[in-house]
PDB file of C-alpha atoms in Angstrom:
ATOM      1  CA  MET A   5      -9.203   2.313  -5.762  1.00  0.00           C
ATOM      2  CA  ILE A   6      -8.389   0.867  -2.222  1.00  0.00           C
ATOM      3  CA  SER A   7     -10.744  -2.344  -1.573  1.00  0.00           C
ATOM      4  CA  TYR A   8     -11.543  -3.279   2.048  1.00  0.00           C
ATOM      5  CA  ALA A   9     -14.539  -5.988   1.212  1.00  0.00           C
ATOM      6  CA  GLN A  10     -13.474  -9.426   2.035  1.00  0.00           C
ATOM      7  CA  ASN A  11     -14.170 -10.674  -1.911  1.00  0.00           C
ATOM      8  CA  ALA A  12     -13.778  -7.276  -3.504  1.00  0.00           C
ATOM      9  CA  GLU A  13     -17.626  -6.629  -3.467  1.00  0.00           C
ATOM     10  CA  ASP A  14     -17.168  -3.018  -3.412  1.00  0.00           C
ATOM     11  CA  VAL A  15     -15.104  -3.290  -6.438  1.00  0.00           C
ATOM     12  CA  VAL A  16     -17.937  -4.423  -8.095  1.00  0.00           C
ATOM     13  CA  LEU A  17     -20.702  -2.240  -6.736  1.00  0.00           C
ATOM     14  CA  ALA A  18     -18.112   0.843  -7.442  1.00  0.00           C
ATOM     15  CA  ARG A  19     -18.355   0.253 -11.148  1.00  0.00           C
ATOM     16  CA  LEU A  20     -22.186   0.944 -10.912  1.00  0.00           C
ATOM     17  CA  PHE A  21     -22.036   3.825  -8.719  1.00  0.00           C
ATOM     18  CA  ARG A  22     -18.360   5.485  -9.848  1.00  0.00           C
ATOM     19  CA  THR A  23     -19.983   8.590 -10.858  1.00  0.00           C
ATOM     20  CA  GLN A  24     -21.903   8.968  -7.603  1.00  0.00           C
ATOM     21  CA  SER A  25     -20.297  11.489  -4.867  1.00  0.00           C
ATOM     22  CA  GLU A  26     -23.415  10.655  -2.768  1.00  0.00           C
ATOM     23  CA  GLY A  27     -25.544   7.712  -1.849  1.00  0.00           C
ATOM     24  CA  ARG A  28     -27.038   5.579   0.512  1.00  0.00           C
ATOM     25  CA  TYR A  29     -26.572   1.786   1.742  1.00  0.00           C
ATOM     26  CA  VAL A  30     -27.673  -0.442   4.111  1.00  0.00           C
ATOM     27  CA  ASP A  31     -25.412  -2.431   5.792  1.00  0.00           C
ATOM     28  CA  VAL A  32     -27.143  -5.989   7.154  1.00  0.00           C
ATOM     29  CA  GLY A  33     -24.526  -7.248   9.406  1.00  0.00           C
ATOM     30  CA  ALA A  34     -22.039  -4.730   8.801  1.00  0.00           C
ATOM     31  CA  GLY A  35     -19.105  -5.745  11.657  1.00  0.00           C
ATOM     32  CA  ASP A  36     -16.197  -3.700  11.382  1.00  0.00           C
ATOM     33  CA  PRO A  37     -16.060  -0.153  10.325  1.00  0.00           C
ATOM     34  CA  VAL A  38     -12.961  -1.226   8.137  1.00  0.00           C
ATOM     35  CA  GLU A  39     -11.929  -4.985   7.856  1.00  0.00           C
ATOM     36  CA  ASP A  40     -14.061  -6.949   5.034  1.00  0.00           C
ATOM     37  CA  SER A  41     -16.360  -3.711   4.846  1.00  0.00           C
ATOM     38  CA  VAL A  42     -18.359  -3.355   1.965  1.00  0.00           C
ATOM     39  CA  THR A  43     -19.632   0.232   2.790  1.00  0.00           C
ATOM     40  CA  LYS A  44     -16.132   1.720   3.768  1.00  0.00           C
ATOM     41  CA  HIS A  45     -15.290   2.711   0.308  1.00  0.00           C
ATOM     42  CA  PHE A  46     -18.499   4.188  -0.214  1.00  0.00           C
ATOM     43  CA  TYR A  47     -18.126   6.185   3.203  1.00  0.00           C
ATOM     44  CA  GLU A  48     -15.019   7.534   2.334  1.00  0.00           C
ATOM     45  CA  LYS A  49     -16.262   8.570  -0.864  1.00  0.00           C
ATOM     46  CA  GLY A  50     -19.194  10.917   0.711  1.00  0.00           C
ATOM     47  CA  TRP A  51     -22.111   8.176   1.051  1.00  0.00           C
ATOM     48  CA  SER A  52     -23.719   7.548   4.289  1.00  0.00           C
ATOM     49  CA  GLY A  53     -26.205   4.899   5.482  1.00  0.00           C
ATOM     50  CA  ILE A  54     -27.706   2.804   7.828  1.00  0.00           C
ATOM     51  CA  ASN A  55     -25.465   0.016   9.862  1.00  0.00           C
ATOM     52  CA  ILE A  56     -27.363  -3.008  11.582  1.00  0.00           C
ATOM     53  CA  GLU A  57     -25.084  -4.883  13.618  1.00  0.00           C
ATOM     54  CA  PRO A  58     -26.424  -6.718  16.842  1.00  0.00           C
ATOM     55  CA  VAL A  59     -22.789  -7.382  18.272  1.00  0.00           C
ATOM     56  CA  PRO A  60     -22.091  -4.550  20.883  1.00  0.00           C
ATOM     57  CA  GLU A  61     -18.581  -4.031  20.376  1.00  0.00           C
ATOM     58  CA  LEU A  62     -18.554  -3.834  16.756  1.00  0.00           C
ATOM     59  CA  ALA A  63     -21.693  -1.787  16.783  1.00  0.00           C
ATOM     60  CA  ASP A  64     -19.820   0.856  19.418  1.00  0.00           C
ATOM     61  CA  ARG A  65     -16.882   0.660  16.626  1.00  0.00           C
ATOM     62  CA  LEU A  66     -19.206   1.676  13.615  1.00  0.00           C
ATOM     63  CA  ARG A  67     -20.701   4.560  15.730  1.00  0.00           C
ATOM     64  CA  LYS A  68     -17.095   5.852  16.616  1.00  0.00           C
ATOM     65  CA  ALA A  69     -15.803   5.695  13.201  1.00  0.00           C
ATOM     66  CA  ARG A  70     -19.268   6.588  11.078  1.00  0.00           C
ATOM     67  CA  PRO A  71     -20.659   9.904  12.756  1.00  0.00           C
ATOM     68  CA  ARG A  72     -22.506  10.499   9.176  1.00  0.00           C
ATOM     69  CA  ASP A  73     -24.218   6.907   9.266  1.00  0.00           C
ATOM     70  CA  VAL A  74     -27.150   5.317  11.645  1.00  0.00           C
ATOM     71  CA  THR A  75     -25.714   2.299  13.348  1.00  0.00           C
ATOM     72  CA  LEU A  76     -28.747   0.215  15.035  1.00  0.00           C
ATOM     73  CA  GLN A  77     -27.578  -2.579  17.499  1.00  0.00           C
ATOM     74  CA  LEU A  78     -29.976  -5.264  16.793  1.00  0.00           C
ATOM     75  CA  ALA A  79     -31.074  -8.101  14.314  1.00  0.00           C
ATOM     76  CA  LEU A  80     -33.806  -8.255  11.552  1.00  0.00           C
ATOM     77  CA  GLY A  81     -36.077 -11.262  11.309  1.00  0.00           C
ATOM     78  CA  ALA A  82     -39.624 -11.932   9.544  1.00  0.00           C
ATOM     79  CA  THR A  83     -41.231 -10.112  12.695  1.00  0.00           C
ATOM     80  CA  LYS A  84     -40.385  -7.977  16.053  1.00  0.00           C
ATOM     81  CA  GLY A  85     -39.270  -9.403  19.071  1.00  0.00           C
ATOM     82  CA  LYS A  86     -36.283 -10.868  20.618  1.00  0.00           C
ATOM     83  CA  ALA A  87     -33.832 -13.310  20.346  1.00  0.00           C
ATOM     84  CA  THR A  88     -30.445 -14.896  21.615  1.00  0.00           C
ATOM     85  CA  LEU A  89     -27.615 -13.973  19.374  1.00  0.00           C
ATOM     86  CA  HIS A  90     -24.761 -16.411  19.363  1.00  0.00           C
ATOM     87  CA  VAL A  91     -21.155 -14.360  19.742  1.00  0.00           C
ATOM     88  CA  VAL A  92     -17.869 -16.004  18.398  1.00  0.00           C
ATOM     89  CA  PRO A  93     -15.155 -13.490  20.648  1.00  0.00           C
ATOM     90  CA  ASP A  94     -12.489 -14.601  18.493  1.00  0.00           C
ATOM     91  CA  ALA A  95     -13.780 -14.597  15.316  1.00  0.00           C
ATOM     92  CA  TRP A  96     -16.400 -10.973  15.150  1.00  0.00           C
ATOM     93  CA  GLY A  97     -18.046 -12.059  11.762  1.00  0.00           C
ATOM     94  CA  ARG A  98     -19.421 -15.347  13.012  1.00  0.00           C
ATOM     95  CA  ALA A  99     -22.069 -13.902  15.310  1.00  0.00           C
ATOM     96  CA  THR A 100     -25.325 -15.701  14.609  1.00  0.00           C
ATOM     97  CA  LEU A 101     -29.006 -16.501  15.663  1.00  0.00           C
ATOM     98  CA  ASP A 102     -28.970 -20.325  14.528  1.00  0.00           C
ATOM     99  CA  GLU A 103     -28.520 -22.234  17.580  1.00  0.00           C
ATOM    100  CA  ARG A 104     -27.499 -25.302  15.561  1.00  0.00           C
ATOM    101  CA  LEU A 105     -24.727 -23.439  13.848  1.00  0.00           C
ATOM    102  CA  ALA A 106     -23.647 -22.010  17.309  1.00  0.00           C
ATOM    103  CA  GLN A 107     -23.297 -25.639  18.670  1.00  0.00           C
ATOM    104  CA  ARG A 108     -21.115 -26.381  15.753  1.00  0.00           C
ATOM    105  CA  TYR A 109     -18.864 -23.833  16.457  1.00  0.00           C
ATOM    106  CA  ARG A 110     -18.630 -25.063  19.832  1.00  0.00           C
ATOM    107  CA  GLU A 111     -18.209 -28.686  19.030  1.00  0.00           C
ATOM    108  CA  ARG A 112     -16.653 -28.850  16.012  1.00  0.00           C
ATOM    109  CA  GLU A 113     -14.278 -25.523  15.658  1.00  0.00           C
ATOM    110  CA  ARG A 114     -13.622 -25.507  19.327  1.00  0.00           C
ATOM    111  CA  TRP A 115     -14.982 -21.807  19.558  1.00  0.00           C
ATOM    112  CA  ARG A 116     -15.804 -20.094  22.840  1.00  0.00           C
ATOM    113  CA  VAL A 117     -19.405 -18.853  22.225  1.00  0.00           C
ATOM    114  CA  GLU A 118     -21.375 -16.328  24.492  1.00  0.00           C
ATOM    115  CA  ASP A 119     -24.649 -15.441  24.297  1.00  0.00           C
ATOM    116  CA  VAL A 120     -26.155 -12.131  24.138  1.00  0.00           C
ATOM    117  CA  GLU A 121     -29.921 -10.970  24.220  1.00  0.00           C
ATOM    118  CA  THR A 122     -30.663  -8.882  21.309  1.00  0.00           C
ATOM    119  CA  GLU A 123     -33.675  -6.931  19.740  1.00  0.00           C
ATOM    120  CA  ILE A 124     -35.030  -8.033  16.983  1.00  0.00           C
ATOM    121  CA  THR A 125     -37.134  -5.728  14.244  1.00  0.00           C
ATOM    122  CA  THR A 126     -37.744  -6.167  10.397  1.00  0.00           C
ATOM    123  CA  LEU A 127     -36.275  -4.513   7.717  1.00  0.00           C
ATOM    124  CA  ALA A 128     -39.435  -2.105   6.372  1.00  0.00           C
ATOM    125  CA  ALA A 129     -39.523  -1.269  10.169  1.00  0.00           C
ATOM    126  CA  VAL A 130     -36.065   0.156   9.672  1.00  0.00           C
ATOM    127  CA  LEU A 131     -36.699   1.626   6.068  1.00  0.00           C
ATOM    128  CA  ASP A 132     -39.850   3.256   7.598  1.00  0.00           C
ATOM    129  CA  GLU A 133     -38.333   4.957  10.404  1.00  0.00           C
ATOM    130  CA  HIS A 134     -35.413   5.726   7.984  1.00  0.00           C
ATOM    131  CA  PRO A 135     -37.208   6.315   4.625  1.00  0.00           C
ATOM    132  CA  GLY A 136     -35.173   7.521   1.490  1.00  0.00           C
ATOM    133  CA  ASP A 137     -33.699   5.922  -1.935  1.00  0.00           C
ATOM    134  CA  VAL A 138     -31.511   2.978  -0.961  1.00  0.00           C
ATOM    135  CA  ASP A 139     -28.911   2.536  -3.857  1.00  0.00           C
ATOM    136  CA  PHE A 140     -27.593  -0.948  -2.629  1.00  0.00           C
ATOM    137  CA  LEU A 141     -28.336  -3.440   0.301  1.00  0.00           C
ATOM    138  CA  LYS A 142     -25.793  -5.758   1.901  1.00  0.00           C
ATOM    139  CA  VAL A 143     -27.001  -8.546   3.908  1.00  0.00           C
ATOM    140  CA  ASP A 144     -24.200 -10.966   5.416  1.00  0.00           C
ATOM    141  CA  VAL A 145     -26.116 -12.717   8.487  1.00  0.00           C
ATOM    142  CA  GLU A 146     -24.808 -16.406   8.826  1.00  0.00           C
ATOM    143  CA  GLY A 147     -27.678 -18.327   7.501  1.00  0.00           C
ATOM    144  CA  ALA A 148     -30.505 -15.945   8.549  1.00  0.00           C
ATOM    145  CA  GLU A 149     -30.872 -14.554   5.149  1.00  0.00           C
ATOM    146  CA  ARG A 150     -34.682 -15.678   4.458  1.00  0.00           C
ATOM    147  CA  GLU A 151     -35.901 -14.022   8.073  1.00  0.00           C
ATOM    148  CA  VAL A 152     -34.572 -10.845   6.698  1.00  0.00           C
ATOM    149  CA  PHE A 153     -36.294 -11.033   3.333  1.00  0.00           C
ATOM    150  CA  GLU A 154     -39.316 -12.220   4.706  1.00  0.00           C
ATOM    151  CA  GLY A 155     -39.361  -8.668   6.843  1.00  0.00           C
ATOM    152  CA  ALA A 156     -38.941  -6.544   3.618  1.00  0.00           C
ATOM    153  CA  ASP A 157     -42.293  -5.025   1.930  1.00  0.00           C
ATOM    154  CA  TRP A 158     -40.310  -5.069  -1.439  1.00  0.00           C
ATOM    155  CA  THR A 159     -43.448  -2.946  -2.831  1.00  0.00           C
ATOM    156  CA  ARG A 160     -42.420   0.386  -0.743  1.00  0.00           C
ATOM    157  CA  HIS A 161     -38.672  -0.434  -0.308  1.00  0.00           C
ATOM    158  CA  ARG A 162     -36.807  -1.587  -3.783  1.00  0.00           C
ATOM    159  CA  PRO A 163     -33.081  -0.954  -3.348  1.00  0.00           C
ATOM    160  CA  ARG A 164     -31.535  -0.773  -6.529  1.00  0.00           C
ATOM    161  CA  VAL A 165     -29.208  -3.465  -5.848  1.00  0.00           C
ATOM    162  CA  LEU A 166     -28.681  -6.328  -3.591  1.00  0.00           C
ATOM    163  CA  LEU A 167     -25.648  -8.174  -2.368  1.00  0.00           C
ATOM    164  CA  VAL A 168     -26.240 -11.182  -0.138  1.00  0.00           C
ATOM    165  CA  GLU A 169     -23.952 -13.691   1.331  1.00  0.00           C
ATOM    166  CA  ALA A 170     -24.616 -17.031  -0.708  1.00  0.00           C
ATOM    167  CA  THR A 171     -22.874 -20.108   0.760  1.00  0.00           C
ATOM    168  CA  GLU A 172     -23.386 -21.974   3.834  1.00  0.00           C
ATOM    169  CA  PRO A 173     -21.553 -19.829   6.859  1.00  0.00           C
ATOM    170  CA  GLY A 174     -17.450 -20.754   6.578  1.00  0.00           C
ATOM    171  CA  SER A 175     -18.130 -22.907   3.315  1.00  0.00           C
ATOM    172  CA  PRO A 176     -18.272 -22.849  -0.444  1.00  0.00           C
ATOM    173  CA  THR A 177     -21.191 -24.520  -0.497  1.00  0.00           C
ATOM    174  CA  PRO A 178     -24.386 -22.370  -2.085  1.00  0.00           C
ATOM    175  CA  ALA A 179     -27.237 -21.502   0.278  1.00  0.00           C
ATOM    176  CA  HIS A 180     -29.231 -19.318  -1.954  1.00  0.00           C
ATOM    177  CA  GLU A 181     -32.445 -21.889  -2.657  1.00  0.00           C
ATOM    178  CA  GLN A 182     -33.691 -20.845   0.640  1.00  0.00           C
ATOM    179  CA  TRP A 183     -34.313 -17.317   0.110  1.00  0.00           C
ATOM    180  CA  GLU A 184     -33.753 -16.524  -3.560  1.00  0.00           C
ATOM    181  CA  PRO A 185     -37.198 -17.208  -4.698  1.00  0.00           C
ATOM    182  CA  ILE A 186     -38.141 -14.213  -2.341  1.00  0.00           C
ATOM    183  CA  LEU A 187     -36.117 -12.067  -4.023  1.00  0.00           C
ATOM    184  CA  LEU A 188     -36.996 -13.379  -7.856  1.00  0.00           C
ATOM    185  CA  ASP A 189     -40.752 -13.327  -6.571  1.00  0.00           C
ATOM    186  CA  ALA A 190     -40.012  -9.229  -5.864  1.00  0.00           C
ATOM    187  CA  GLY A 191     -38.862  -8.702  -9.334  1.00  0.00           C
ATOM    188  CA  TYR A 192     -34.979  -9.106  -8.843  1.00  0.00           C
ATOM    189  CA  ARG A 193     -32.361 -10.864 -11.102  1.00  0.00           C
ATOM    190  CA  CYS A 194     -29.442 -12.137 -10.157  1.00  0.00           C
ATOM    191  CA  ALA A 195     -26.096 -10.434 -12.185  1.00  0.00           C
ATOM    192  CA  LEU A 196     -23.268 -12.851 -10.471  1.00  0.00           C
ATOM    193  CA  PHE A 197     -22.278 -15.183  -8.069  1.00  0.00           C
ATOM    194  CA  ASP A 198     -18.523 -14.370  -7.295  1.00  0.00           C
ATOM    195  CA  GLY A 199     -18.131 -17.447  -5.372  1.00  0.00           C
ATOM    196  CA  LEU A 200     -19.519 -16.001  -2.298  1.00  0.00           C
ATOM    197  CA  ASN A 201     -21.978 -13.733  -2.630  1.00  0.00           C
ATOM    198  CA  ARG A 202     -24.872 -13.368  -5.442  1.00  0.00           C
ATOM    199  CA  PHE A 203     -25.349  -9.768  -6.834  1.00  0.00           C
ATOM    200  CA  TYR A 204     -28.978  -8.758  -7.734  1.00  0.00           C
ATOM    201  CA  ALA A 205     -30.259  -5.599  -9.389  1.00  0.00           C
ATOM    202  CA  GLN A 206     -34.083  -5.151 -10.525  1.00  0.00           C
ATOM    203  CA  ALA A 207     -35.128  -7.260 -13.896  1.00  0.00           C
ATOM    204  CA  ASP A 208     -35.589  -4.266 -15.899  1.00  0.00           C
ATOM    205  CA  ASP A 209     -32.153  -2.162 -14.709  1.00  0.00           C
ATOM    206  CA  GLU A 210     -29.805  -3.175 -17.977  1.00  0.00           C
ATOM    207  CA  GLU A 211     -27.092  -0.903 -16.962  1.00  0.00           C
ATOM    208  CA  ALA A 212     -26.335  -2.625 -13.109  1.00  0.00           C
ATOM    209  CA  LEU A 213     -27.051  -6.007 -14.544  1.00  0.00           C
ATOM    210  CA  ALA A 214     -24.425  -5.228 -16.888  1.00  0.00           C
ATOM    211  CA  CYS A 215     -22.293  -3.508 -14.435  1.00  0.00           C
ATOM    212  CA  LEU A 216     -22.439  -6.364 -11.983  1.00  0.00           C
ATOM    213  CA  SER A 217     -21.940  -8.948 -14.401  1.00  0.00           C
ATOM    214  CA  VAL A 218     -18.501  -9.958 -13.916  1.00  0.00           C
ATOM    215  CA  PRO A 219     -16.033 -10.305 -11.008  1.00  0.00           C
ATOM    216  CA  ALA A 220     -13.460  -7.911  -9.675  1.00  0.00           C
ATOM    217  CA  ASN A 221     -10.591  -8.169 -12.214  1.00  0.00           C
ATOM    218  CA  VAL A 222      -7.615  -6.235 -13.089  1.00  0.00           C
ATOM    219  CA  PHE A 223      -9.262  -3.865 -15.393  1.00  0.00           C
ATOM    220  CA  ASP A 224     -11.005  -2.308 -11.904  1.00  0.00           C
ATOM    221  CA  GLU A 225      -7.900  -0.686 -11.439  1.00  0.00           C
ATOM    222  CA  PHE A 226      -8.115  -1.305  -7.404  1.00  0.00           C
ATOM    223  CA  GLU A 227      -6.031  -2.107  -4.383  1.00  0.00           C
ATOM    224  CA  ARG A 228      -6.646  -4.594  -1.310  1.00  0.00           C
ATOM    225  CA  HIS A 229      -6.463  -2.359   1.718  1.00  0.00           C
ATOM    226  CA  GLU A 230      -4.047  -4.949   3.373  1.00  0.00           C
ATOM    227  CA  VAL A 231      -1.623  -4.244   0.297  1.00  0.00           C
ATOM    228  CA  ALA A 232      -2.431  -0.471   0.375  1.00  0.00           C
ATOM    229  CA  ARG A 233      -1.583  -0.741   4.350  1.00  0.00           C
ATOM    230  CA  MET A 234       1.634  -2.502   4.054  1.00  0.00           C
ATOM    231  CA  ARG A 235       2.537  -0.149   0.816  1.00  0.00           C
ATOM    232  CA  GLU A 236       1.730   2.851   3.372  1.00  0.00           C
ATOM    233  CA  GLN A 237       3.560   1.266   6.126  1.00  0.00           C
ATOM    234  CA  ALA A 238       6.693   0.640   4.143  1.00  0.00           C
ATOM    235  CA  GLU A 239       6.660   4.270   2.692  1.00  0.00           C
ATOM    236  CA  LYS A 240       6.722   5.208   6.066  1.00  0.00           C
ATOM    237  CA  THR A 241       9.561   3.070   7.290  1.00  0.00           C
ATOM    238  CA  ALA A 242      11.654   4.468   4.061  1.00  0.00           C
ATOM    239  CA  VAL A 243      10.867   8.201   5.153  1.00  0.00           C
ATOM    240  CA  ALA A 244      11.613   7.223   8.980  1.00  0.00           C
ATOM    241  CA  ARG A 245      14.829   5.547   7.950  1.00  0.00           C
ATOM    242  CA  ALA A 246      16.176   8.516   5.377  1.00  0.00           C
ATOM    243  CA  GLY A 247      15.489  10.808   8.705  1.00  0.00           C
ATOM    244  CA  GLU A 248      17.103   8.051  10.720  1.00  0.00           C
ATOM    245  CA  SER A 249      20.056   8.318   8.250  1.00  0.00           C
ATOM    246  CA  GLY A 250      20.249  11.925   8.177  1.00  0.00           C
ATOM    247  CA  TYR A 251      20.629  11.863  11.883  1.00  0.00           C
ATOM    248  CA  ILE A 252      23.241   9.870  11.943  1.00  0.00           C
ATOM    249  CA  ARG A 253      25.181  11.391   9.013  1.00  0.00           C
ATOM    250  CA  ARG A 254      24.662  14.727  11.427  1.00  0.00           C
ATOM    251  CA  LEU A 255      25.632  13.068  14.398  1.00  0.00           C
ATOM    252  CA  GLU A 256      28.706  11.196  12.489  1.00  0.00           C
ATOM    253  CA  GLN A 257      30.066  14.984  10.938  1.00  0.00           C
ATOM    254  CA  ARG A 258      29.571  16.304  14.654  1.00  0.00           C
ATOM    255  CA  LEU A 259      31.465  13.587  16.356  1.00  0.00           C
ATOM    256  CA  GLN A 260      34.243  14.224  13.522  1.00  0.00           C
ATOM    257  CA  GLN A 261      34.243  18.195  14.614  1.00  0.00           C
ATOM    258  CA  GLU A 262      34.245  17.328  18.222  1.00  0.00           C
ATOM    259  CA  GLN A 263      37.329  14.960  17.380  1.00  0.00           C
ATOM    260  CA  LYS A 264      39.178  17.691  15.484  1.00  0.00           C
ATOM    261  CA  GLU A 265      38.446  20.436  18.263  1.00  0.00           C
ATOM    262  CA  ARG A 266      39.933  17.551  20.861  1.00  0.00           C
ATOM    263  CA  GLU A 267      43.050  17.323  18.491  1.00  0.00           C
ATOM    264  CA  ARG A 268      43.590  20.753  18.702  1.00  0.00           C
ATOM    265  CA  ASP A 269      43.275  21.207  22.136  1.00  0.00           C
ATOM    266  CA  ALA A 270      45.216  18.387  22.659  1.00  0.00           C
ATOM    267  CA  ALA A 271      47.736  19.958  20.681  1.00  0.00           C
ATOM    268  CA  TYR A 272      47.374  23.486  22.168  1.00  0.00           C
ATOM    269  CA  LEU A 273      47.519  21.622  25.490  1.00  0.00           C
ATOM    270  CA  ALA A 274      51.144  20.096  24.930  1.00  0.00           C
ATOM    271  CA  THR A 275      52.293  23.524  23.695  1.00  0.00           C
ATOM    272  CA  LEU A 276      51.277  25.331  26.933  1.00  0.00           C
ATOM    273  CA  GLU A 277      52.883  22.308  28.797  1.00  0.00           C
ATOM    274  CA  LYS A 278      56.362  22.702  26.907  1.00  0.00           C
ATOM    275  CA  ALA A 279      56.161  26.358  27.787  1.00  0.00           C
ATOM    276  CA  VAL A 280      55.398  25.556  31.653  1.00  0.00           C
ATOM    277  CA  GLU A 281      58.381  23.500  31.131  1.00  0.00           C
ATOM    278  CA  ALA A 282      60.384  25.385  29.791  1.00  0.00           C
ATOM    279  CA  GLU A 283      59.527  28.097  32.240  1.00  0.00           C
ATOM    280  CA  ARG A 284      59.992  26.094  34.866  1.00  0.00           C
ATOM    281  CA  ARG A 285      63.612  25.140  33.814  1.00  0.00           C
ATOM    282  CA  HIS A 286      64.147  28.706  33.340  1.00  0.00           C
ATOM    283  CA  ALA A 287      63.285  29.242  36.946  1.00  0.00           C
ATOM    284  CA  ALA A 288      65.136  27.104  38.120  1.00  0.00           C
ATOM    285  CA  LYS A 289      68.151  28.370  36.427  1.00  0.00           C
ATOM    286  CA  ALA A 290      67.843  31.543  37.786  1.00  0.00           C
ATOM    287  CA  ALA A 291      66.999  30.172  41.077  1.00  0.00           C
ATOM    288  CA  ARG A 292      70.538  28.728  41.061  1.00  0.00           C
ATOM    289  CA  TYR A 293      71.947  32.029  39.528  1.00  0.00           C
ATOM    290  CA  PHE A 294      70.739  33.933  42.487  1.00  0.00           C
ATOM    291  CA  SER A 295      71.668  31.568  44.821  1.00  0.00           C
ATOM    292  CA  ALA A 296      75.346  31.740  43.720  1.00  0.00           C
ATOM    293  CA  LEU A 297      74.882  35.598  43.426  1.00  0.00           C
ATOM    294  CA  GLU A 298      74.093  35.651  47.353  1.00  0.00           C
ATOM    295  CA  LYS A 299      76.750  33.520  48.471  1.00  0.00           C
ATOM    296  CA  ARG A 300      79.540  35.635  46.207  1.00  0.00           C
ATOM    297  CA  ILE A 301      77.972  38.811  48.048  1.00  0.00           C
ATOM    298  CA  ALA A 302      78.011  37.245  51.147  1.00  0.00           C
ATOM    299  CA  GLU A 303      81.781  35.979  50.624  1.00  0.00           C
ATOM    300  CA  LEU A 304      82.499  39.560  49.706  1.00  0.00           C
ATOM    301  CA  GLU A 305      81.206  41.732  52.591  1.00  0.00           C
ATOM    302  CA  ALA A 306      83.041  38.767  54.735  1.00  0.00           C
ATOM    303  CA  ALA A 307      86.028  39.975  52.762  1.00  0.00           C
ATOM    304  CA  ALA A 308      85.429  43.704  53.433  1.00  0.00           C
ATOM    305  CA  ARG A 309      85.064  43.315  57.055  1.00  0.00           C
ATOM    306  CA  THR A 310      88.146  41.118  57.698  1.00  0.00           C
ATOM    307  CA  SER A 311      90.008  44.352  55.760  1.00  0.00           C
ATOM    308  CA  ALA A 312      88.245  46.697  57.577  1.00  0.00           C
ATOM    309  CA  GLN A 313      89.380  45.134  60.883  1.00  0.00           C
ATOM    310  CA  TYR A 314      93.018  44.469  59.221  1.00  0.00           C
ATOM    311  CA  ILE A 315      93.081  48.430  58.592  1.00  0.00           C
ATOM    312  CA  ALA A 316      91.796  49.612  61.864  1.00  0.00           C
ATOM    313  CA  MET A 317      94.933  47.378  63.451  1.00  0.00           C
ATOM    314  CA  LEU A 318      97.173  48.791  61.556  1.00  0.00           C
ATOM    315  CA  GLU A 319      95.888  52.587  62.428  1.00  0.00           C
ATOM    316  CA  ASN A 320      95.980  51.509  66.002  1.00  0.00           C
ATOM    317  CA  LYS A 321      99.825  50.554  65.584  1.00  0.00           C
ATOM    318  CA  LEU A 322     100.664  53.664  64.008  1.00  0.00           C
ATOM    319  CA  ASN A 323      99.261  55.820  66.936  1.00  0.00           C
ATOM    320  CA  GLN A 324     100.847  54.298  69.056  1.00  0.00           C
TER     321      GLN A 324
END
């Protein structure tokens, strides 16, 4: 399979759902429809779901790329309302509702941060409005995980698997202590921490706990999207170069053919020039011959006139 996710989270999930041609996900903090997407693989497989993405540009991309999905441009919290979303244009995955984190981005990271007002609703309200079983729920909200989980109703909505980014934003420091008790109290158990995320399944779901217990590895036989894209580009380049080589060979053959035709034409022209020159010499010779002939005729005509005059004179003398 091709993995689109940042840390191959989709590979781990695909182990459990490998036989499902259809399914449903809820992606809270969905981000880009392709880059670092946990759900892209499943969408391509035929699944659909709900994307929660408060950043307007990213929500628009999701709507265009995922027509089967429901994309909601809002954020999730413990209660409904409105809040200021701090968007980092140069680092799209870092948008946050946390003012202190946004201030750190401005001062420490020197990032440009733009403030956008966004609607807040609850996870329970979203799942009430769009009912149905959820195979997995993914949450990546840059420090607001506890508020998302506080806004859930774990008795009515029970996704089979939970995937939660579990470190402080942009750091390997674990942060799950802030919200994990809510999930444990709801009957979930952690199956895996992959260095960035924690995978949870319902405590009595032995199949899920077993499938999710190991990070993505060589036995999963997956290829990262970046590698697949570079390989595809290399293949296209090879095909294009092969086509260019064929075109160049055909062009060289055409040039060689034209060169031979020019050489034949040059030889033919040389032959014509020689024939013309020969005709010119023949014509000049003929002209000289006709000129001498005309001169001789003139001489003979003059001699004939002289003879006629002499005969006439003799005839006059005889007559006298």
